[in-house]
PDB file of C-alpha atoms in Angstrom:
ATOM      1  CA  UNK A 632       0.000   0.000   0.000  1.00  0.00           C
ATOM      2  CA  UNK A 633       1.422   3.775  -0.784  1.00  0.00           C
ATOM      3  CA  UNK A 634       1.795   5.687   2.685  1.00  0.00           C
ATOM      4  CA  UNK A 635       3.797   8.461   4.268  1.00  0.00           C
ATOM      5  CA  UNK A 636       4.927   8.087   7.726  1.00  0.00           C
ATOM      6  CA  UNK A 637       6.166  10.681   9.716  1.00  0.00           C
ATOM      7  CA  UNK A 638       6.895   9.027  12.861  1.00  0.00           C
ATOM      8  CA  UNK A 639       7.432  12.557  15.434  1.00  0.00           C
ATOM      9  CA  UNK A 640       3.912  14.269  15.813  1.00  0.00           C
ATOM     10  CA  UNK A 641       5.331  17.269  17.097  1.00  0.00           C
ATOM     11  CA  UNK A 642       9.138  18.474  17.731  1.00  0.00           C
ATOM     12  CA  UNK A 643      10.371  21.243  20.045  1.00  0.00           C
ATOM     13  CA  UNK A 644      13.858  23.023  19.218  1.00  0.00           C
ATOM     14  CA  UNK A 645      15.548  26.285  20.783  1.00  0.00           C
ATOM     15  CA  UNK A 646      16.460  29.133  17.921  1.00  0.00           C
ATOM     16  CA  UNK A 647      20.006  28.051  16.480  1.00  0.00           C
ATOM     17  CA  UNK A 648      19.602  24.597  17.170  1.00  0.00           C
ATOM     18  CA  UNK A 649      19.669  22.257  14.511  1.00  0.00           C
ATOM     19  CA  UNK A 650      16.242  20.165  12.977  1.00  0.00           C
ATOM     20  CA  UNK A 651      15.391  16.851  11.362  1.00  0.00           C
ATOM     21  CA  UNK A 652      12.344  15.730  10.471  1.00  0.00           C
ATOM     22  CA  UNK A 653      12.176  12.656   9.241  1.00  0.00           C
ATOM     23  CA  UNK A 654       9.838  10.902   6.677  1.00  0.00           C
ATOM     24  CA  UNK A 655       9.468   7.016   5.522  1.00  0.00           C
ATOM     25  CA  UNK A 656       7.311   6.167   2.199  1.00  0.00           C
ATOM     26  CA  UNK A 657       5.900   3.149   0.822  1.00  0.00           C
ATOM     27  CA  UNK A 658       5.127   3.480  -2.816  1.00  0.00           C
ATOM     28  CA  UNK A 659       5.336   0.968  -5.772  1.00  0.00           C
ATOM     29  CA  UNK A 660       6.523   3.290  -8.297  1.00  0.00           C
ATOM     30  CA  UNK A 661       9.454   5.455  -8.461  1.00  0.00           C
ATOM     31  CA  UNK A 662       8.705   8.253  -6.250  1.00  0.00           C
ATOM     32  CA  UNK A 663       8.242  12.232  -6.297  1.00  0.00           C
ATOM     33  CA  UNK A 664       9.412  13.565  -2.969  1.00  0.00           C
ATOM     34  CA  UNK A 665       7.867  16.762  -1.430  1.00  0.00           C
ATOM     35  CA  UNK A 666       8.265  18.701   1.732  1.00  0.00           C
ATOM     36  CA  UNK A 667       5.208  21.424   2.505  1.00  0.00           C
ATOM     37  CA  UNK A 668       5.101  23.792   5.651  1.00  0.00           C
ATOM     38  CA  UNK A 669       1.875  25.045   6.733  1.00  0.00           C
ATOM     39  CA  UNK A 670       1.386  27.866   8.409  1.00  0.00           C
ATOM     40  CA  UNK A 671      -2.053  28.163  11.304  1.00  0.00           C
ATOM     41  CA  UNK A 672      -4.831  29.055   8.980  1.00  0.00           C
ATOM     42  CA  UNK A 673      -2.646  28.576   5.589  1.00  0.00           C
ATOM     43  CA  UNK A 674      -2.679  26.183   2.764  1.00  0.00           C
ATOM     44  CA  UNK A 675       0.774  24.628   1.881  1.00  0.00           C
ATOM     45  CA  UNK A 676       3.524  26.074   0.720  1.00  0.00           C
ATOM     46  CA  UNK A 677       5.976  24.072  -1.080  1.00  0.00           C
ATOM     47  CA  UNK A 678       9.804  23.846   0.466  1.00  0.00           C
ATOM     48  CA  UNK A 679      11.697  21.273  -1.916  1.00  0.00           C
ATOM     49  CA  UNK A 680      10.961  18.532  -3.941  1.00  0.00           C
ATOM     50  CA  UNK A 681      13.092  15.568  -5.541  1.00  0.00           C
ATOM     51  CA  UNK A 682      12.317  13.641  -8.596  1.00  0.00           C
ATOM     52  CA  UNK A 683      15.646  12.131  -9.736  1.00  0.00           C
ATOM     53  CA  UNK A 684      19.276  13.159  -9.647  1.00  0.00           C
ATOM     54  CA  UNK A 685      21.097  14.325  -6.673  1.00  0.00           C
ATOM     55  CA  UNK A 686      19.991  12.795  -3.906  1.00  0.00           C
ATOM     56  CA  UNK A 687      20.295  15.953  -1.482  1.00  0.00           C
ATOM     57  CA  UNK A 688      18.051  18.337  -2.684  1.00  0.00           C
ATOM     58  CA  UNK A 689      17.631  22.576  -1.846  1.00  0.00           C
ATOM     59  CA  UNK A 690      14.757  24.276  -0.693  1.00  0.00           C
ATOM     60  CA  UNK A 691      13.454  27.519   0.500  1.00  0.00           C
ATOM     61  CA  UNK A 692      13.934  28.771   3.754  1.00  0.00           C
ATOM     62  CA  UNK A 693      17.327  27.226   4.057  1.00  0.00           C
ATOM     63  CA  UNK A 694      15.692  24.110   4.190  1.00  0.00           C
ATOM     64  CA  UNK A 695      17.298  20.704   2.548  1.00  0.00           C
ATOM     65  CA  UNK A 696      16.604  17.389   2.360  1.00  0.00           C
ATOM     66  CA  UNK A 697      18.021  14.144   1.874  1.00  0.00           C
ATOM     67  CA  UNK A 698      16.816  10.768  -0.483  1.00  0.00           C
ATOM     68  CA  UNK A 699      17.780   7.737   0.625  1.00  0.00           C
ATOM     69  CA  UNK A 700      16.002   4.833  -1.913  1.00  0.00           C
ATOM     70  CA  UNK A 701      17.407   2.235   0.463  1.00  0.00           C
ATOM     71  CA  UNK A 702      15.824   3.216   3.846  1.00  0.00           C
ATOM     72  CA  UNK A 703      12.777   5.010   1.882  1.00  0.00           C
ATOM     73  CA  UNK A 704      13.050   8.137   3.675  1.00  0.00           C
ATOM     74  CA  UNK A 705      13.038  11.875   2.791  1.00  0.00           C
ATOM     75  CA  UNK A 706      14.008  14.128   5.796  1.00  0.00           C
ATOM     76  CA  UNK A 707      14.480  17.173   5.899  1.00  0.00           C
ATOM     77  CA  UNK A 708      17.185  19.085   7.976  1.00  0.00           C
ATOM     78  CA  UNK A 709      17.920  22.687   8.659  1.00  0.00           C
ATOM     79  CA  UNK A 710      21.560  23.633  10.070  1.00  0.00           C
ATOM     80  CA  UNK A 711      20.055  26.916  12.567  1.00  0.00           C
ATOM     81  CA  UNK A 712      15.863  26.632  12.994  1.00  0.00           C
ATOM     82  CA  UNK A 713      14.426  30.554  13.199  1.00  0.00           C
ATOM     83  CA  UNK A 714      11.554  31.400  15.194  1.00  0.00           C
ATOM     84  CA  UNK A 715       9.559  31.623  12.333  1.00  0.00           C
ATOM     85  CA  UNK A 716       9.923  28.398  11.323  1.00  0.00           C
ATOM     86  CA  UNK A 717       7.557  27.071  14.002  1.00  0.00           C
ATOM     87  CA  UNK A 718       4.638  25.624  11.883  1.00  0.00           C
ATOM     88  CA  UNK A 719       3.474  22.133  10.639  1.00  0.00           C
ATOM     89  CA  UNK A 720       5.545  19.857   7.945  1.00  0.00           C
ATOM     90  CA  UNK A 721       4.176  17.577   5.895  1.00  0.00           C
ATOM     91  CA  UNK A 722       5.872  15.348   3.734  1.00  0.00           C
ATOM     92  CA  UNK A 723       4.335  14.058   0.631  1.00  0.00           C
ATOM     93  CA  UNK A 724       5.162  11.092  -2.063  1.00  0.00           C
ATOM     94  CA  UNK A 725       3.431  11.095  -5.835  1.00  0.00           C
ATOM     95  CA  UNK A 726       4.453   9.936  -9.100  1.00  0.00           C
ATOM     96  CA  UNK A 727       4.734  10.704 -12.777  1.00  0.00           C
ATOM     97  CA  UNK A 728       1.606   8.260 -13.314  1.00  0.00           C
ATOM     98  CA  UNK A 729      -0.479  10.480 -11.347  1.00  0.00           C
ATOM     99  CA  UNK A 730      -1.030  14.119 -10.410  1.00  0.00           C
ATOM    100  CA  UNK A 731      -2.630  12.763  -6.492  1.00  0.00           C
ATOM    101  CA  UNK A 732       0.108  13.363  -3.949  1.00  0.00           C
ATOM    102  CA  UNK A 733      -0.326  11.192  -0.242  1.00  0.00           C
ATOM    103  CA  UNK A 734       0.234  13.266   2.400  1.00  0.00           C
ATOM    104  CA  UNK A 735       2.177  11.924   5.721  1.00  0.00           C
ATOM    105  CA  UNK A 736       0.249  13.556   9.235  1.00  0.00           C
ATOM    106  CA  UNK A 737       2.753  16.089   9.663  1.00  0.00           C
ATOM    107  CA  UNK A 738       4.959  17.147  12.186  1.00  0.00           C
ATOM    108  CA  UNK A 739       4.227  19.698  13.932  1.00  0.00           C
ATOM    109  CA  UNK A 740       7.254  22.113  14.827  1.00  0.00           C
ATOM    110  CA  UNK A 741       7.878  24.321  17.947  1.00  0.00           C
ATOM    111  CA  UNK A 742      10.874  26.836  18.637  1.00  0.00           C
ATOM    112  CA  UNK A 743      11.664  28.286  21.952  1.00  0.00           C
ATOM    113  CA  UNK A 744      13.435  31.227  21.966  1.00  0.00           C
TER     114      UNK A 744
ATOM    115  CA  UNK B 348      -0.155  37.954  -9.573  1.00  0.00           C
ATOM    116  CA  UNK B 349      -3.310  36.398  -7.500  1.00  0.00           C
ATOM    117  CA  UNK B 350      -2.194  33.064  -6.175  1.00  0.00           C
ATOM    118  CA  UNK B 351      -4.901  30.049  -5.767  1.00  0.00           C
ATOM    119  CA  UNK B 352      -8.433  31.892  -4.035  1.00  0.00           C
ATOM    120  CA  UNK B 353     -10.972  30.143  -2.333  1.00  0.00           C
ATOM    121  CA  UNK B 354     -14.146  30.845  -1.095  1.00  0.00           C
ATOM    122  CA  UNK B 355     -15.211  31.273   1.332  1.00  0.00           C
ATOM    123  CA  UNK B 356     -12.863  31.268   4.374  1.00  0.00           C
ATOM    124  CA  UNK B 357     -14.995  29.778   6.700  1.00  0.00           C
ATOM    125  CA  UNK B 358     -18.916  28.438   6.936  1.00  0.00           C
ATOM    126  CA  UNK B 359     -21.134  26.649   9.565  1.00  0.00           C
ATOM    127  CA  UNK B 360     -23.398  23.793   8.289  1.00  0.00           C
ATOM    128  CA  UNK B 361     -25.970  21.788   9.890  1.00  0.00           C
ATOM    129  CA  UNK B 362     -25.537  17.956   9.286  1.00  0.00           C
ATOM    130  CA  UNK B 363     -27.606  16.624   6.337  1.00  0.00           C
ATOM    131  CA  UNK B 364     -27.252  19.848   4.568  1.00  0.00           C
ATOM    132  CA  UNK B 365     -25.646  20.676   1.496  1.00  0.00           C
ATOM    133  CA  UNK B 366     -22.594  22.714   0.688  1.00  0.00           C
ATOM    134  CA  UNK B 367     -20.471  24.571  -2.145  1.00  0.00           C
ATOM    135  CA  UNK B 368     -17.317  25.380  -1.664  1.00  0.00           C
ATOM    136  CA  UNK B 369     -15.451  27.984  -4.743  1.00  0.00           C
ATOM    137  CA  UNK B 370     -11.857  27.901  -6.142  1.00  0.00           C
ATOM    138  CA  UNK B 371     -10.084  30.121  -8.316  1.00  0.00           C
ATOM    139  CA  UNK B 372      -6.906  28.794  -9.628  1.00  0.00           C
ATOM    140  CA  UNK B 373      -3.823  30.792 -10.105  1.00  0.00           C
ATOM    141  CA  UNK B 374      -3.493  32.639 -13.767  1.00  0.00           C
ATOM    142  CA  UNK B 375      -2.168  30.074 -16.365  1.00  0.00           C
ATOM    143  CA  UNK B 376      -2.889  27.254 -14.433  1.00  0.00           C
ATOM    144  CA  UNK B 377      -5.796  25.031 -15.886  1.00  0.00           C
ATOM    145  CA  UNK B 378      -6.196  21.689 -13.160  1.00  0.00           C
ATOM    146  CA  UNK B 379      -8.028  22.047  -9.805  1.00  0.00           C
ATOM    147  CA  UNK B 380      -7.295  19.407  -7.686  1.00  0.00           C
ATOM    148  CA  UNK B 381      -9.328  19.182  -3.998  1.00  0.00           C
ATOM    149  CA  UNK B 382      -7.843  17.659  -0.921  1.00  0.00           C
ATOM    150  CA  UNK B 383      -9.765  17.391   2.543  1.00  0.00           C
ATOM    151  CA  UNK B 384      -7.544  18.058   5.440  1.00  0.00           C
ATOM    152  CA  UNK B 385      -9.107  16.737   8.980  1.00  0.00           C
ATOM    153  CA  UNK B 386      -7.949  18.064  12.027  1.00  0.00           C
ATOM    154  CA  UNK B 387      -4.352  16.726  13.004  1.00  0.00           C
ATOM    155  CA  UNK B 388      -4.364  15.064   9.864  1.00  0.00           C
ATOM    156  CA  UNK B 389      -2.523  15.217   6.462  1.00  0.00           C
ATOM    157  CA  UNK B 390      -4.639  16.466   3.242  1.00  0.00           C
ATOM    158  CA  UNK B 391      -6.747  13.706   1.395  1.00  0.00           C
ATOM    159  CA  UNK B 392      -6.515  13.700  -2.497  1.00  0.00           C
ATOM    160  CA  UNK B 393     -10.685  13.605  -3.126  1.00  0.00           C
ATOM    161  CA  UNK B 394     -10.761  14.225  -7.090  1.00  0.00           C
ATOM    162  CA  UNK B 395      -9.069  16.374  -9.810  1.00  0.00           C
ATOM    163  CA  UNK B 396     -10.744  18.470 -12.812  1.00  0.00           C
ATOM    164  CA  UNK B 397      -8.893  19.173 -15.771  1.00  0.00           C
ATOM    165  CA  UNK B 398     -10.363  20.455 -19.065  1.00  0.00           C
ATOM    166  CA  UNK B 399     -13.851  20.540 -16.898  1.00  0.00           C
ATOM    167  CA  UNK B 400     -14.000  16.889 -16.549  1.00  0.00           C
ATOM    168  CA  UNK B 401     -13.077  15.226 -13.605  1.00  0.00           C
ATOM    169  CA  UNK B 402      -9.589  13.029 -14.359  1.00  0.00           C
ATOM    170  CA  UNK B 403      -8.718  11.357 -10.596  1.00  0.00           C
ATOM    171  CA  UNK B 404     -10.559  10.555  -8.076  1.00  0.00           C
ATOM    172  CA  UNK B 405      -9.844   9.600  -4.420  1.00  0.00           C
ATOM    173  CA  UNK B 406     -11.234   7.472  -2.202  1.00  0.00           C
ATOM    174  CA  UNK B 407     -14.661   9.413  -1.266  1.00  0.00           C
ATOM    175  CA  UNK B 408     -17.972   8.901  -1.635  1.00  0.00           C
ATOM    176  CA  UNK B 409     -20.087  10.123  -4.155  1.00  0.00           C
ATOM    177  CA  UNK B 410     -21.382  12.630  -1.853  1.00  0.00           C
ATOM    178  CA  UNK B 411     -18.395  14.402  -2.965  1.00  0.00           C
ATOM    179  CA  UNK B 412     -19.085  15.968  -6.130  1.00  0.00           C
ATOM    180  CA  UNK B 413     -17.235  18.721  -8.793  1.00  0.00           C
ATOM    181  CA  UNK B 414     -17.432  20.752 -11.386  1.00  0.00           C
ATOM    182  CA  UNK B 415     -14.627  22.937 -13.351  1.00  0.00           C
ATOM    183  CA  UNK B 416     -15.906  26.341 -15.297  1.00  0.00           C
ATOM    184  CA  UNK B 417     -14.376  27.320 -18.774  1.00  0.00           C
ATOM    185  CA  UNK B 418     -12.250  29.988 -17.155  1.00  0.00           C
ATOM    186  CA  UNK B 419     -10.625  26.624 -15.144  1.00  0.00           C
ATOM    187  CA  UNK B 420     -12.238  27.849 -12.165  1.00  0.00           C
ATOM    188  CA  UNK B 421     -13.895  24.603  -9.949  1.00  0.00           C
ATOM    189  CA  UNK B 422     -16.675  24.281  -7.541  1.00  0.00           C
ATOM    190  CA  UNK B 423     -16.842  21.656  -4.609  1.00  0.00           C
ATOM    191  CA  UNK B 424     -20.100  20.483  -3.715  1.00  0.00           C
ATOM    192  CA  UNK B 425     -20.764  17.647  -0.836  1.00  0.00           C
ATOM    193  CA  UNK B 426     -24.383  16.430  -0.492  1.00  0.00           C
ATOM    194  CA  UNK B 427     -26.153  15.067   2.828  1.00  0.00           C
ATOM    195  CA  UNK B 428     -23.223  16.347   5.203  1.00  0.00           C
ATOM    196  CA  UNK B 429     -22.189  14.306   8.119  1.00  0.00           C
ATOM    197  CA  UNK B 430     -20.126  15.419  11.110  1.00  0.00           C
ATOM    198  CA  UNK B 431     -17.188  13.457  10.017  1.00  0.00           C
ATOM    199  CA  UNK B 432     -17.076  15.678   7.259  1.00  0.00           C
ATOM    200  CA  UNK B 433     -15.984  18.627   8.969  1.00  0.00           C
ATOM    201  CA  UNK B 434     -12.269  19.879   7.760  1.00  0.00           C
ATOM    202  CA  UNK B 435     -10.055  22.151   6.171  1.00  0.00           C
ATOM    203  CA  UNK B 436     -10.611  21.605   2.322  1.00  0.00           C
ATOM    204  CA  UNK B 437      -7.999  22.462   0.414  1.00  0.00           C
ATOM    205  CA  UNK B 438      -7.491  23.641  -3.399  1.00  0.00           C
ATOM    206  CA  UNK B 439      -4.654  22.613  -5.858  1.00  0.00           C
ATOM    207  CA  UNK B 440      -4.085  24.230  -8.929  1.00  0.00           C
ATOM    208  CA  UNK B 441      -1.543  23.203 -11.417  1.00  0.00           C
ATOM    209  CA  UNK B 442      -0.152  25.092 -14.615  1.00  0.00           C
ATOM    210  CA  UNK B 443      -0.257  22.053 -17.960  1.00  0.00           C
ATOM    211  CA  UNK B 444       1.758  18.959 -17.760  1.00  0.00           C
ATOM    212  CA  UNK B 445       3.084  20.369 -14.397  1.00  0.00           C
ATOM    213  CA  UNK B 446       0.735  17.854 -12.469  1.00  0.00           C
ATOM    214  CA  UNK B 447       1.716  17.164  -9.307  1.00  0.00           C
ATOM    215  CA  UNK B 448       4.693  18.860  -9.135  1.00  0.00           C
ATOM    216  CA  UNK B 449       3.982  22.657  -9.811  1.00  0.00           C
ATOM    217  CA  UNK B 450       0.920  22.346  -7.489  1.00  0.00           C
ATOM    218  CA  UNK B 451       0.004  26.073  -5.592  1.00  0.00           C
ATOM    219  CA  UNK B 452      -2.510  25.261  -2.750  1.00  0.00           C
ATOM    220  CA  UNK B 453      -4.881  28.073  -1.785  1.00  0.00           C
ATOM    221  CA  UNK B 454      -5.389  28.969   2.131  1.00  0.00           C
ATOM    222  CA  UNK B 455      -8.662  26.538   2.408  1.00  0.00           C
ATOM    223  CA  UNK B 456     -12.149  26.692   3.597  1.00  0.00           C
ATOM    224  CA  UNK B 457     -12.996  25.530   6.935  1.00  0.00           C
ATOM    225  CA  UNK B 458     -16.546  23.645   6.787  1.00  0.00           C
ATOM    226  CA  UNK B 459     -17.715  22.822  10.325  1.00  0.00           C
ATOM    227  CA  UNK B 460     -20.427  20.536  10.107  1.00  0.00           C
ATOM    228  CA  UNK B 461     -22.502  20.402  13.747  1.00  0.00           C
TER     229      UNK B 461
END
């Protein structure tokens, strides 16, 4: 069956300190890779997204994250989290066969000051 | 440039009613796709409209209903509402043969159902 886990429901950092988030898939054809953020009361907004080539990919926000086909993850990672980063992360797996994207439960991201 | 609209931000229904729910998609895209977001959950893909036919469909119930305009713009409609149906619903729109991949959501309508 195709499924996202995200296996922390909600992470709490200090400002500087470093983040992973981290994100298994199941999916039976080669994957697209997605990381949203959602703001309260937003819709998504997309941070990076992998479909083939280098493995680590760039984002937005100083985000970047990592595909690993042999442990069939996706996390993401910043090096110094901002306050403003607090919000919820979702990470998402589709295909070229389809234009539906499944949608892990998100992680939902605190920073203390 | 106008990003994805929807309309409208927030409404109340009472269970068994009916409801429409409005998306504009950005300029120069031409696919709506909907996704239902439940409380402390990820978004669900329910169905997307392309050339004003429906193309995909997810796993709802036929309660769930669409329709695209000529101008690309899409309409949500969900029949009989339970309380189970209550969520953030989310629109998708995508510029062509982007699909999945050039997706720009809109900020969602929350639908309370009591």
């Amino acid at each position: 069956a195709q499924s996202v886990t995200q296996p922390d429901i909600h992470i709490t950092v200090s400002e500087g300190a470093s983040l992973e988030l981290r994100c298994n898939y199941s999916y039976g054809a080669t994957p697209y890779l997605f990381w949203y953020v959602q703001s309260p009361g937003q819709g998504l907004q997309l941070l990076l997204k992998y479909f083939s080539g280098d493995t680590l990919v760039q984002g937005i926000k100083g985000f970047e994250a990592e595909f690993k086909r042999s442990q069939s993850s996706f996390n993401l990672r910043k090096p110094s989290v901002h306050w403003s980063d607090a919000a919820e992360y979702f990470c998402a797996v589709g295909s070229s066969n389809t234009d539906k994207l499944i949608f892990g439960t998100g992680t939902r991201l605190q920073v203390f000051p | 440039d106008a990003g994805v609209t929807q309309s409208p931000t927030h409404l109340i229904k009472t269970r068994g009613q009916q409801v429409t729910l409005r998306c504009s998609p950005k300029s120069g895209h031409d696919t709506v796709s909907w996704y239902q977001q439940a409380l402390g959950q990820g978004p669900q893909f329910i169905f997307q409209y392309y050339e004003e036919e429906e193309r995909q469909r997810g796993n709802f119930p036929d309660r769930f209903s669409g329709h695209q305009f000529p101008n690309y713009s899409s309409e949500l409609n969900v029949n009989a509402l339970l309380l189970g149906d209550s969520a953030l619903y989310l629109c998708a729109s995508s510029s062509p043969g982007q699909g999945n991949y050039g997706y720009t959501f809109g900020s969602g309508t929350r639908l309370t159902v009591v």
